[in-house]
PDB file of C-alpha atoms in Angstrom:
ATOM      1  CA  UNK A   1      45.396-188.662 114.475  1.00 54.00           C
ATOM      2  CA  UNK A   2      42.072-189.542 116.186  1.00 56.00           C
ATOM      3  CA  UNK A   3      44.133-188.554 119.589  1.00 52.00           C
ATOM      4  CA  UNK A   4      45.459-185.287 117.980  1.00 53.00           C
ATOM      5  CA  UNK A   5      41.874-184.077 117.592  1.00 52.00           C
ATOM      6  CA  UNK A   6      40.931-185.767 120.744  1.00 54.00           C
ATOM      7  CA  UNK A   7      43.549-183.728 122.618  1.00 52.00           C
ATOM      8  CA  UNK A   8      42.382-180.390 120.226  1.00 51.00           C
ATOM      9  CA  UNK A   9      39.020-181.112 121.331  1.00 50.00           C
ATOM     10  CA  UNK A  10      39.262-181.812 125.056  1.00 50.00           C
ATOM     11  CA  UNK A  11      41.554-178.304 125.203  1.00 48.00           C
ATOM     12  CA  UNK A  12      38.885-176.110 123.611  1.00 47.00           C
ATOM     13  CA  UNK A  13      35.645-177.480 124.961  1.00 42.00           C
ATOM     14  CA  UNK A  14      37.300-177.902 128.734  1.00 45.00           C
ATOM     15  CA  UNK A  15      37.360-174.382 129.489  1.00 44.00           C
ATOM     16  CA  UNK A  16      40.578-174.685 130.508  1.00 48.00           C
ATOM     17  CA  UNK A  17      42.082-171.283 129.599  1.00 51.00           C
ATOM     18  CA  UNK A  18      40.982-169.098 132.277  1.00 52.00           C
ATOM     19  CA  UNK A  19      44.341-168.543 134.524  1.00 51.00           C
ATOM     20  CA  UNK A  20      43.590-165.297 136.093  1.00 63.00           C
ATOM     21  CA  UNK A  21      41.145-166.342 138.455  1.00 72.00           C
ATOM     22  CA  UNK A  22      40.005-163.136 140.972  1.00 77.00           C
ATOM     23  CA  UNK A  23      42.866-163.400 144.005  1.00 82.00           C
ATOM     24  CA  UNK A  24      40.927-164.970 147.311  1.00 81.00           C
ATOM     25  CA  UNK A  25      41.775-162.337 149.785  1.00 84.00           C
ATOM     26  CA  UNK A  26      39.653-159.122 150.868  1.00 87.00           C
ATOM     27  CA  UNK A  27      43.267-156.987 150.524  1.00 89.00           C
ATOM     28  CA  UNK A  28      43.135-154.729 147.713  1.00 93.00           C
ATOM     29  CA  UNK A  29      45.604-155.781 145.164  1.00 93.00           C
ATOM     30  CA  UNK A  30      45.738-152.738 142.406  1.00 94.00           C
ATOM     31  CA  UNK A  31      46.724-152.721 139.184  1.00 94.00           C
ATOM     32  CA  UNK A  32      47.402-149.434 137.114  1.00 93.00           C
ATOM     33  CA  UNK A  33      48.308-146.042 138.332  1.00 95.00           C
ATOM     34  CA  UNK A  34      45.279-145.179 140.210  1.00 95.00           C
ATOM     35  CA  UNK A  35      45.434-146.942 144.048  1.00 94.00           C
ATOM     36  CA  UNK A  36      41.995-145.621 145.688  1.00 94.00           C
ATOM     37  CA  UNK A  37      38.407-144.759 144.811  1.00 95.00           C
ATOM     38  CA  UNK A  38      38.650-140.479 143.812  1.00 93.00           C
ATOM     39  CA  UNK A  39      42.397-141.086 143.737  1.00 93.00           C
ATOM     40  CA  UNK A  40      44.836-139.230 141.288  1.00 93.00           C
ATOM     41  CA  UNK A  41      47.309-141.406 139.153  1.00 94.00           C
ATOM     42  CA  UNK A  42      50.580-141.656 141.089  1.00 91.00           C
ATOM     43  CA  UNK A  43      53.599-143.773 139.229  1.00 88.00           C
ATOM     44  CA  UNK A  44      54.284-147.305 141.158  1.00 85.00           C
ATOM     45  CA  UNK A  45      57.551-146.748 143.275  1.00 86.00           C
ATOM     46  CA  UNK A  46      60.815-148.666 143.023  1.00 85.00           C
ATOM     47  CA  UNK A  47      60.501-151.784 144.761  1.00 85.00           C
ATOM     48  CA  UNK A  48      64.229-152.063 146.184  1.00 81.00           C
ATOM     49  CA  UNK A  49      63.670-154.671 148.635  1.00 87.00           C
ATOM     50  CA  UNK A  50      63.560-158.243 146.892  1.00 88.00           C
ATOM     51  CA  UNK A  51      61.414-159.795 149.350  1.00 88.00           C
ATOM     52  CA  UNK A  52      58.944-157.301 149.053  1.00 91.00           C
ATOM     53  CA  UNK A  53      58.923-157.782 145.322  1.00 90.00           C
ATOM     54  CA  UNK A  54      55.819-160.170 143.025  1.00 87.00           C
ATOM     55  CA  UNK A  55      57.081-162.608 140.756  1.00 80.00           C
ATOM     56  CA  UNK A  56      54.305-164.813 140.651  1.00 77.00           C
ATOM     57  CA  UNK A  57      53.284-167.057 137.964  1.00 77.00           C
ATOM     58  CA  UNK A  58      50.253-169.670 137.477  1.00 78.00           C
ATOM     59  CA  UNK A  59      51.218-171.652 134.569  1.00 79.00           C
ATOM     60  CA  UNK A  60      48.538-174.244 133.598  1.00 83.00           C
ATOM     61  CA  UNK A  61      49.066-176.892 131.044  1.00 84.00           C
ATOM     62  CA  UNK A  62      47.743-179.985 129.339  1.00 85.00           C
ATOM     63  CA  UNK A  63      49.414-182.301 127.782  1.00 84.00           C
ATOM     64  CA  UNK A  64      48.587-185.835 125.904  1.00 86.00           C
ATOM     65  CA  UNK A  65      51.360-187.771 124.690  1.00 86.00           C
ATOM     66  CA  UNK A  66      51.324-191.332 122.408  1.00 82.00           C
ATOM     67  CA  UNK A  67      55.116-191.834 121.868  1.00 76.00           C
ATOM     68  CA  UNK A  68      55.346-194.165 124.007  1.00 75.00           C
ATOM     69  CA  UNK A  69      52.742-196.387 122.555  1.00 77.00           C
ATOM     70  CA  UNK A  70      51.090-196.049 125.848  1.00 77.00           C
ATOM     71  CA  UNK A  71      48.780-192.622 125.689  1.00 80.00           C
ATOM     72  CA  UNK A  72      48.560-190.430 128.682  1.00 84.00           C
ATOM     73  CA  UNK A  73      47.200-186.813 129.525  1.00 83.00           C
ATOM     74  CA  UNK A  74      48.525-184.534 132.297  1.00 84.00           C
ATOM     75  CA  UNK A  75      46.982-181.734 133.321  1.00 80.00           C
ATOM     76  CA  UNK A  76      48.324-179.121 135.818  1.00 79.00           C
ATOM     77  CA  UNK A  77      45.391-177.273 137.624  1.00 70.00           C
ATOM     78  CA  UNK A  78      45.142-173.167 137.913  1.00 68.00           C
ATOM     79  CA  UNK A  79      45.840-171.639 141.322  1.00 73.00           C
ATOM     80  CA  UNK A  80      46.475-168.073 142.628  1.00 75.00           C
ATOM     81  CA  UNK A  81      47.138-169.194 146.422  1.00 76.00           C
ATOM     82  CA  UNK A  82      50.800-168.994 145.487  1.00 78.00           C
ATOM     83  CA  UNK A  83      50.506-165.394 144.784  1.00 84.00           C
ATOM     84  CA  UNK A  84      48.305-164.725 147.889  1.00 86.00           C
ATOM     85  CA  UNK A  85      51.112-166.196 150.156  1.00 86.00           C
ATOM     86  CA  UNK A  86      53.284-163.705 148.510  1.00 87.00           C
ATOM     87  CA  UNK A  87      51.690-160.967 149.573  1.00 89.00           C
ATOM     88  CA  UNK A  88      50.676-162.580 152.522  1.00 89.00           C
ATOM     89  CA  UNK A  89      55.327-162.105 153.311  1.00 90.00           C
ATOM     90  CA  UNK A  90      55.470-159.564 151.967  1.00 91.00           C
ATOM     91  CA  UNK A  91      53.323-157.818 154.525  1.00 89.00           C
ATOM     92  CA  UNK A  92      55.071-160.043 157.094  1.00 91.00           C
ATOM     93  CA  UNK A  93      58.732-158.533 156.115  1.00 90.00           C
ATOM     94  CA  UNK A  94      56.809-154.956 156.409  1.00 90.00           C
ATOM     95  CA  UNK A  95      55.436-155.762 160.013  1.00 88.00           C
ATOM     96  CA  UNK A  96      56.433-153.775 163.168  1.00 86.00           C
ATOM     97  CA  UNK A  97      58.418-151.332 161.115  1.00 89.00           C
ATOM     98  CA  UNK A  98      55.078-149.488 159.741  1.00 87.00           C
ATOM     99  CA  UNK A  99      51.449-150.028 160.249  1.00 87.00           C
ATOM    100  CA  UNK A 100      50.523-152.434 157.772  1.00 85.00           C
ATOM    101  CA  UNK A 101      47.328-149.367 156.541  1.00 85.00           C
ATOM    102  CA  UNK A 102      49.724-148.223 154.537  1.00 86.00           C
ATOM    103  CA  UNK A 103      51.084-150.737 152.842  1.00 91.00           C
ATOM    104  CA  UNK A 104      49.923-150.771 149.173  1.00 92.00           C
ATOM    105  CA  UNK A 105      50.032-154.297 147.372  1.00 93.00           C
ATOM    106  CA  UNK A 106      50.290-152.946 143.679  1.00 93.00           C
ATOM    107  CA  UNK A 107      51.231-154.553 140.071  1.00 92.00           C
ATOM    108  CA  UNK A 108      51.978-152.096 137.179  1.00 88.00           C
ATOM    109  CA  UNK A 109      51.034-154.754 134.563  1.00 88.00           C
ATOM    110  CA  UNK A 110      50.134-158.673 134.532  1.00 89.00           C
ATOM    111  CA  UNK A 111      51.583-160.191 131.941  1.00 89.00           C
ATOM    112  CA  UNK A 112      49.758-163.324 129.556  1.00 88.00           C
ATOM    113  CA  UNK A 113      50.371-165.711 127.077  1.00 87.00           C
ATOM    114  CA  UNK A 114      49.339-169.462 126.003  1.00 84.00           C
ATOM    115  CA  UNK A 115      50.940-171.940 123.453  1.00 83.00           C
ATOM    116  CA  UNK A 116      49.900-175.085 121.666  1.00 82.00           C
ATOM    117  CA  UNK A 117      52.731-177.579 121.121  1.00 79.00           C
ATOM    118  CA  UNK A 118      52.184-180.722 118.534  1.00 80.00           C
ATOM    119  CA  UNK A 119      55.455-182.777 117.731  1.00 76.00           C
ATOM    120  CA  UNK A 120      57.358-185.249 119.325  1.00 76.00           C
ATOM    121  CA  UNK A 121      54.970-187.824 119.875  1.00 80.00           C
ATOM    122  CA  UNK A 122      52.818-185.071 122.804  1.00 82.00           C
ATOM    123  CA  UNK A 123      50.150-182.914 122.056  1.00 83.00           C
ATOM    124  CA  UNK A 124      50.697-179.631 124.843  1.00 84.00           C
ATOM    125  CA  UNK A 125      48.651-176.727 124.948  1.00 84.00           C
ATOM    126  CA  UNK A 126      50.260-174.410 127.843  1.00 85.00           C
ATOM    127  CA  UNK A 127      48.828-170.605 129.274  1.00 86.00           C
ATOM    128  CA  UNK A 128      49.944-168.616 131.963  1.00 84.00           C
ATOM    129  CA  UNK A 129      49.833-165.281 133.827  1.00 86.00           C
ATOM    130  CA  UNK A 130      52.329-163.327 135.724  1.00 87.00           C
ATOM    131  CA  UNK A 131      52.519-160.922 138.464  1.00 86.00           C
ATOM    132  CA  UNK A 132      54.595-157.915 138.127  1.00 87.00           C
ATOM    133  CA  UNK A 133      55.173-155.364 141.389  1.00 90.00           C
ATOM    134  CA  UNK A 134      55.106-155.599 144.820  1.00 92.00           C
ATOM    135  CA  UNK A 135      54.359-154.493 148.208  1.00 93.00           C
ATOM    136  CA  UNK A 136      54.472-150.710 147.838  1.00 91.00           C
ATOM    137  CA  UNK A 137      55.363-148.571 151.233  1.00 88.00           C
ATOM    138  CA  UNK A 138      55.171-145.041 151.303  1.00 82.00           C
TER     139      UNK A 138
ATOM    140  CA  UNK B   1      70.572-195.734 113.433  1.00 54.00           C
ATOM    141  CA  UNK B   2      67.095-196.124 112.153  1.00 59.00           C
ATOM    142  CA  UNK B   3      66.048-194.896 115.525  1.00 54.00           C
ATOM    143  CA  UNK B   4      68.450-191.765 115.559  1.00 53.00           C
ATOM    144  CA  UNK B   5      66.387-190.864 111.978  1.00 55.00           C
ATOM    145  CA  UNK B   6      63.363-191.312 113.362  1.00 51.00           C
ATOM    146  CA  UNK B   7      64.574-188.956 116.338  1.00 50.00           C
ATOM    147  CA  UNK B   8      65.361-186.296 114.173  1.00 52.00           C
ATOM    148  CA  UNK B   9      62.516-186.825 112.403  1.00 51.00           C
ATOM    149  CA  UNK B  10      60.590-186.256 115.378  1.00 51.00           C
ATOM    150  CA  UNK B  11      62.218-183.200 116.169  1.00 52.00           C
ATOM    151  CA  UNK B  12      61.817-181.655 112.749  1.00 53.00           C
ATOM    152  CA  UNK B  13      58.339-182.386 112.881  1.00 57.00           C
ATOM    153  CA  UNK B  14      57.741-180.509 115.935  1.00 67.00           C
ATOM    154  CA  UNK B  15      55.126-177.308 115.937  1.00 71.00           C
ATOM    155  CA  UNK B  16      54.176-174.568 118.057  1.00 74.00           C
ATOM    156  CA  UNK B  17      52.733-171.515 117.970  1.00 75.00           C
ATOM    157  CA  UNK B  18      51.609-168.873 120.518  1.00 75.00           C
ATOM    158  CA  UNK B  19      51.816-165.431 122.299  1.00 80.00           C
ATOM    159  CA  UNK B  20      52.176-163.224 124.933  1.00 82.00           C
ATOM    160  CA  UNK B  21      51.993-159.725 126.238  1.00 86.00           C
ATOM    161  CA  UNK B  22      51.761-158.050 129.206  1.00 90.00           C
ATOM    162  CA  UNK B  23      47.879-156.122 129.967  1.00 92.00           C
ATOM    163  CA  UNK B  24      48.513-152.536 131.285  1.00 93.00           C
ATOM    164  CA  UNK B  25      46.669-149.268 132.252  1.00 94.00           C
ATOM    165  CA  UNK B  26      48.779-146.473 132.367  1.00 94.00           C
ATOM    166  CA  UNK B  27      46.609-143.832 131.556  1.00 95.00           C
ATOM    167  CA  UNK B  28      43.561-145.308 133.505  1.00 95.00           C
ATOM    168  CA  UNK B  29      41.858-142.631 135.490  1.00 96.00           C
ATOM    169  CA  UNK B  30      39.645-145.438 138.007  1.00 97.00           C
ATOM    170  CA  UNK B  31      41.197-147.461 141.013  1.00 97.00           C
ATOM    171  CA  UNK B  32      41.396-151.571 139.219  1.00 96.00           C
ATOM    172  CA  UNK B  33      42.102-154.291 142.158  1.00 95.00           C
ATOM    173  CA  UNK B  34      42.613-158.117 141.117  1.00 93.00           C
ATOM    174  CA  UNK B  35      41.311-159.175 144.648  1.00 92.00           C
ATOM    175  CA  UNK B  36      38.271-158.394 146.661  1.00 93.00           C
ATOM    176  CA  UNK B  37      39.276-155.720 148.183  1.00 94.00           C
ATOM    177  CA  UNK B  38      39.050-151.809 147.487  1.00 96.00           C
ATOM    178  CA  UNK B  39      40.182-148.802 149.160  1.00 95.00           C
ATOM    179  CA  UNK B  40      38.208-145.747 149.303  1.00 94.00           C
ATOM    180  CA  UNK B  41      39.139-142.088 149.331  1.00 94.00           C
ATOM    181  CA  UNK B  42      40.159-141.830 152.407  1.00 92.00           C
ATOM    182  CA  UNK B  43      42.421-144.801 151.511  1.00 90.00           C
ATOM    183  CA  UNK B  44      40.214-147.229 153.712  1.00 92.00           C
ATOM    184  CA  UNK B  45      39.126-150.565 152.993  1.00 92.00           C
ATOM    185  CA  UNK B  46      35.818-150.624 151.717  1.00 93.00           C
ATOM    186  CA  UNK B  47      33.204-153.282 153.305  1.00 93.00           C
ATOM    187  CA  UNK B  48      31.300-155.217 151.039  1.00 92.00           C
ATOM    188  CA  UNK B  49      28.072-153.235 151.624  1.00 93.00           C
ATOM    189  CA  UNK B  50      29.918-149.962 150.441  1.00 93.00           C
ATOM    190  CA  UNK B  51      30.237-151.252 146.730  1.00 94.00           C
ATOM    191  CA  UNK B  52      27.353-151.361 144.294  1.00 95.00           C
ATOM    192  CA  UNK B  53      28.433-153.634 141.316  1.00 96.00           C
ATOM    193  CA  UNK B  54      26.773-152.111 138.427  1.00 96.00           C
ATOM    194  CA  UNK B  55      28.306-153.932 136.049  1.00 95.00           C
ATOM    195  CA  UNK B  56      30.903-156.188 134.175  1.00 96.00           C
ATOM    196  CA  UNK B  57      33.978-154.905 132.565  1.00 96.00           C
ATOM    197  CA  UNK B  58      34.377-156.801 129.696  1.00 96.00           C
ATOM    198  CA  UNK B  59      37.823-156.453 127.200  1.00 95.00           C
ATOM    199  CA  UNK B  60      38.664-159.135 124.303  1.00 93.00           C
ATOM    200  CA  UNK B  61      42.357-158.009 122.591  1.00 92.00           C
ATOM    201  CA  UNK B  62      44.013-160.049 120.343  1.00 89.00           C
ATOM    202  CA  UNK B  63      47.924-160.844 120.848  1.00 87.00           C
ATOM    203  CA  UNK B  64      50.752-161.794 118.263  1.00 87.00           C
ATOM    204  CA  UNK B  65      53.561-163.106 118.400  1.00 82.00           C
ATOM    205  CA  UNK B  66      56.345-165.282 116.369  1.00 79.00           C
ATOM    206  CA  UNK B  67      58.937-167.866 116.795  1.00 75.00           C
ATOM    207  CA  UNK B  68      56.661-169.937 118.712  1.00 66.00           C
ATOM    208  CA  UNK B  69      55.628-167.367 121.075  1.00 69.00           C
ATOM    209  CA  UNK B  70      59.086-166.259 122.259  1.00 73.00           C
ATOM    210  CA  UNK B  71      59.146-162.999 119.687  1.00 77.00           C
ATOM    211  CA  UNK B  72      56.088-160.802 121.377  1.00 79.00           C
ATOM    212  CA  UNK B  73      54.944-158.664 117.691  1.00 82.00           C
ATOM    213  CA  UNK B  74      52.045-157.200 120.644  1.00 84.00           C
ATOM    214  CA  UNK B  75      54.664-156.571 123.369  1.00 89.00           C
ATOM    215  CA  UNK B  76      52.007-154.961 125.828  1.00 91.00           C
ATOM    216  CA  UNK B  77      48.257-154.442 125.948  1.00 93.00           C
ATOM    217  CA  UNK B  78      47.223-150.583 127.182  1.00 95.00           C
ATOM    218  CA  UNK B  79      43.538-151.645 128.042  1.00 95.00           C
ATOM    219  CA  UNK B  80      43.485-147.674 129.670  1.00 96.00           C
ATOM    220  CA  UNK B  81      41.133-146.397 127.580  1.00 96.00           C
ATOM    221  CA  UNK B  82      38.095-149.141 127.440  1.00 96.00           C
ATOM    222  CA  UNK B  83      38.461-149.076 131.467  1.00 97.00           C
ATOM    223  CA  UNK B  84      38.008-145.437 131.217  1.00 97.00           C
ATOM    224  CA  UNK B  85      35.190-145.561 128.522  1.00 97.00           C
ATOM    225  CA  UNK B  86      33.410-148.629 129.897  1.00 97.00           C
ATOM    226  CA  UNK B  87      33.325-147.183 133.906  1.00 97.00           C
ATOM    227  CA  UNK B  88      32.736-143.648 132.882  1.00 97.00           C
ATOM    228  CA  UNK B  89      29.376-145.217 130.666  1.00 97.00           C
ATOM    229  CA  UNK B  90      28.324-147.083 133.847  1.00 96.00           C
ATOM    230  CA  UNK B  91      28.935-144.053 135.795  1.00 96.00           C
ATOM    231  CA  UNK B  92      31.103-146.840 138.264  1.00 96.00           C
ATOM    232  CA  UNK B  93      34.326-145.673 140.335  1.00 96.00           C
ATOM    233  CA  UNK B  94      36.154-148.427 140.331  1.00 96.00           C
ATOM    234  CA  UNK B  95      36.835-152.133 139.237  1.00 97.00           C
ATOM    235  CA  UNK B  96      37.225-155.187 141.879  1.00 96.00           C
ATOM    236  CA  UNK B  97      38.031-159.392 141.278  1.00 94.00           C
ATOM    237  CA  UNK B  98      39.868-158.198 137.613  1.00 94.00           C
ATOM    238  CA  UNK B  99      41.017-161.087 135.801  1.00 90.00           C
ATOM    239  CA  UNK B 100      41.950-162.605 132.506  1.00 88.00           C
ATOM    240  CA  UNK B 101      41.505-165.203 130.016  1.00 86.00           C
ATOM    241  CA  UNK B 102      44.131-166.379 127.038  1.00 85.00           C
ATOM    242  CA  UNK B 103      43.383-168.747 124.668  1.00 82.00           C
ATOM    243  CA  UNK B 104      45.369-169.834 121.609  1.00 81.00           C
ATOM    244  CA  UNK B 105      43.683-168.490 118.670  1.00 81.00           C
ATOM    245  CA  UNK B 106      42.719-170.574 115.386  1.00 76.00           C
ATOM    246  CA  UNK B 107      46.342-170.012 113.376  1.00 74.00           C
ATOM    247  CA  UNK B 108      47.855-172.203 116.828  1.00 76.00           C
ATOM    248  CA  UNK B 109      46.132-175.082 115.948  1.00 74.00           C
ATOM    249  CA  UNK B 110      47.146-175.253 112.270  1.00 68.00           C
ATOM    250  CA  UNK B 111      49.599-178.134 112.424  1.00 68.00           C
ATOM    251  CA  UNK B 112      51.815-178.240 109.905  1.00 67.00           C
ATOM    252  CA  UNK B 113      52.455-174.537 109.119  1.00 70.00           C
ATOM    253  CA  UNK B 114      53.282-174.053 112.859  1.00 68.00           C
ATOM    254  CA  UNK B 115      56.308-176.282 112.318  1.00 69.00           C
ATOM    255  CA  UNK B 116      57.419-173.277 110.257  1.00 69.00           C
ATOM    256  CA  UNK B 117      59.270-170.620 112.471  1.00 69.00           C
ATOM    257  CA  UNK B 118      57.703-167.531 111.225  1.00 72.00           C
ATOM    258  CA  UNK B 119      54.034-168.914 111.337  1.00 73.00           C
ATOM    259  CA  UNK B 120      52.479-166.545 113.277  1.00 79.00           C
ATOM    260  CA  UNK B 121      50.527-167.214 116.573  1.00 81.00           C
ATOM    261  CA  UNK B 122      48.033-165.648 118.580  1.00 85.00           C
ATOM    262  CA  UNK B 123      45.922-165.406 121.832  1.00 85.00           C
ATOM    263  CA  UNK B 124      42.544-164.467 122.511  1.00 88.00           C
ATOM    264  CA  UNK B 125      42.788-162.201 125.613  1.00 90.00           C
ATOM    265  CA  UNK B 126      39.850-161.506 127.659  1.00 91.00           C
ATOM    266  CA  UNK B 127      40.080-159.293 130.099  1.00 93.00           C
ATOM    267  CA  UNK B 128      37.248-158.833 132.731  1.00 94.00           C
ATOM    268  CA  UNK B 129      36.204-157.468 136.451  1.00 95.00           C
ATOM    269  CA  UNK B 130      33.485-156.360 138.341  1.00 96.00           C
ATOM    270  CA  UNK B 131      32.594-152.360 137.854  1.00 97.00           C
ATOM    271  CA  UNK B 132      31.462-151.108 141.136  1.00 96.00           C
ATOM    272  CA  UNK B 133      30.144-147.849 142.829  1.00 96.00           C
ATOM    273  CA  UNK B 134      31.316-146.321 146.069  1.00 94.00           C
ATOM    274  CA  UNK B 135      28.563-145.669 148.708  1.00 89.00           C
ATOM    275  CA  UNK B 136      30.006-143.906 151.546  1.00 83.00           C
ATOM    276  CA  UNK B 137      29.301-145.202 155.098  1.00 71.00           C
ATOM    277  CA  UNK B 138      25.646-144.283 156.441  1.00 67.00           C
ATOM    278  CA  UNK B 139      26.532-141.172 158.688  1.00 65.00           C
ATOM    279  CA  UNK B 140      25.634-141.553 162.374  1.00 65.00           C
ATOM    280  CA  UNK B 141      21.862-141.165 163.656  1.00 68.00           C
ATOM    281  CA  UNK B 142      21.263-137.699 164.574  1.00 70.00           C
ATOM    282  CA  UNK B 143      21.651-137.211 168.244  1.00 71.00           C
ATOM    283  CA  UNK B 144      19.122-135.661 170.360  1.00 71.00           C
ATOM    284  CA  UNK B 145      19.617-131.958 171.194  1.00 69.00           C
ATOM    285  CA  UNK B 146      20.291-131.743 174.917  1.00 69.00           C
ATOM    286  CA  UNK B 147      17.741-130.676 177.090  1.00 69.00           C
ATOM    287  CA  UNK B 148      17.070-126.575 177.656  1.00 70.00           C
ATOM    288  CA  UNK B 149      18.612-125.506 180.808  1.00 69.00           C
ATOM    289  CA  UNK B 150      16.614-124.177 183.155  1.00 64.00           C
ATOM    290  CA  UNK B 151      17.379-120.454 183.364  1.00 63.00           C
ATOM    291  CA  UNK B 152      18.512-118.534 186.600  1.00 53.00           C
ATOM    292  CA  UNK B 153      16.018-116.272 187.714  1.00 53.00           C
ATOM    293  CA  UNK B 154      17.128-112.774 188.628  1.00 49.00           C
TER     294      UNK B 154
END
């Protein structure tokens, strides 16, 4: 028991839920219907091509576990660089067929969600983010 | 045999409780950009010095969900209208470096009852950015008007 609220307590006081940290890259990624400063909503376009297409997720967990009579904690850390290398060929596929100016990285909605798990000899307490869109040519 | 009870013992006893939804805009009248980066009207990429942050955007939703997590009851999260309240009140154009937070809420962490199915769960969502104004580009120095020519005389 003393682990169970060790685990609880370690989860809430480590500041660990944060997952969408801001993307490292001076691209604009945009979100929503609206692509440039003064711009008029526009609906996102069909992304046909898969490789131009997001499906980036950052999944962060930690976990402590006692079943094994030996205790242990895992903890997997937060990263967006995944996601920036996806744009990053995406852009790559795009280049030399159009000037990369007018390529448009763009997400219609990121998606969220976290879980605490207690059973089975683990304490788990999971949250995550996902990317949804992709490189948007005109 | 004792340990295949204990097993399913273990697996009986197992809780969890959560939720998830997807954060969208799609009546949002201001450019949002998760990076950096911003373009500006004339769909060019803003430097650094041509956006004034005048402020934090700053959203905190609340999402639901059952059967630990994997039945959304808050399938999406239209943040549209704070964005357009908060930016139009800081008189700001757009919103750079957007991000979130989630955080299981207090009903997650009550152990027992989250062995139970329909025990609903939660997330704090916070959603947040960087509201920032446009300044367009300084415009060139004025040039000096050419010198008079000297005029034919007749």
């Amino acid at each position: 028991m003393k682990l169970v609220l060790a685990g609880a307590a370690v989860a809430a006081l480590a500041g660990c839920a944060e997952v969408g940290t801001p993307l490292a890259t001076n691209v604009p990624v945009m979100v929503g219907p609206v692509t440039r400063i003064g711009g008029r909503p526009a609906p996102q376009k069909e992304i046909a091509n898969e490789k131009l297409r997001y499906d980036s997720d950052d999944e962060n967990s930690l976990w402590i576990c006692w079943a094994s009579g030996y205790p242990s904690a895992s903890r997997t850390a937060p990263s967006v660089l995944p996601f920036v290398g996806q744009i990053g060929s995406a852009n790559a596929e795009l280049a030399g067929s159009m000037p990369l100016r007018n390529v448009t990285a763009r997400l219609d909605r990121v998606s969220v969600g976290s879980y605490v798990w207690f059973g089975g000899g683990c304490y788990g307490h999971a949250w995550w983010w996902t990317a949804h869109g992709g490189a948007e040519t005109p | 045999m004792r340990a295949m009870v204990i097993c399913a013992a273990a697996l009986l006893a197992t809780g969890c409780a959560g939720a998830r939804s997807g954060i969208e805009m799609p009546t949002s009248k201001y450019p949002v950009s998760l990076s950096n980066g911003m373009y500006g009207p004339n769909r060019e990429m803003l430097r650094p010095d041509q956006m004034e942050k005048v402020g934090e955007l700053a959203i905190d939703r609340t999402a639901w969900g059952l059967l630990y997590s994997l039945v959304p009851l808050t399938p999406t999260l239209d943040v549209s209208d704070e964005i357009n309240e908060q930016l139009a009140a800081a008189h700001a154009d757009g919103v750079i470096r957007f991000r979130t937070n989630v955080k299981p809420c207090g009903l997650d962490y009550a152990f027992v009852l989250t062995f139970i199915p329909f025990w609903p769960g939660c997330a704090n969502v916070e959603v947040r950015g960087d509201m920032i104004r446009f300044h367009a580009a300084a415009p060139p120095p004025p040039q000096e008007p050419p010198p008079p020519q000297p005029q034919a005389q007749r």
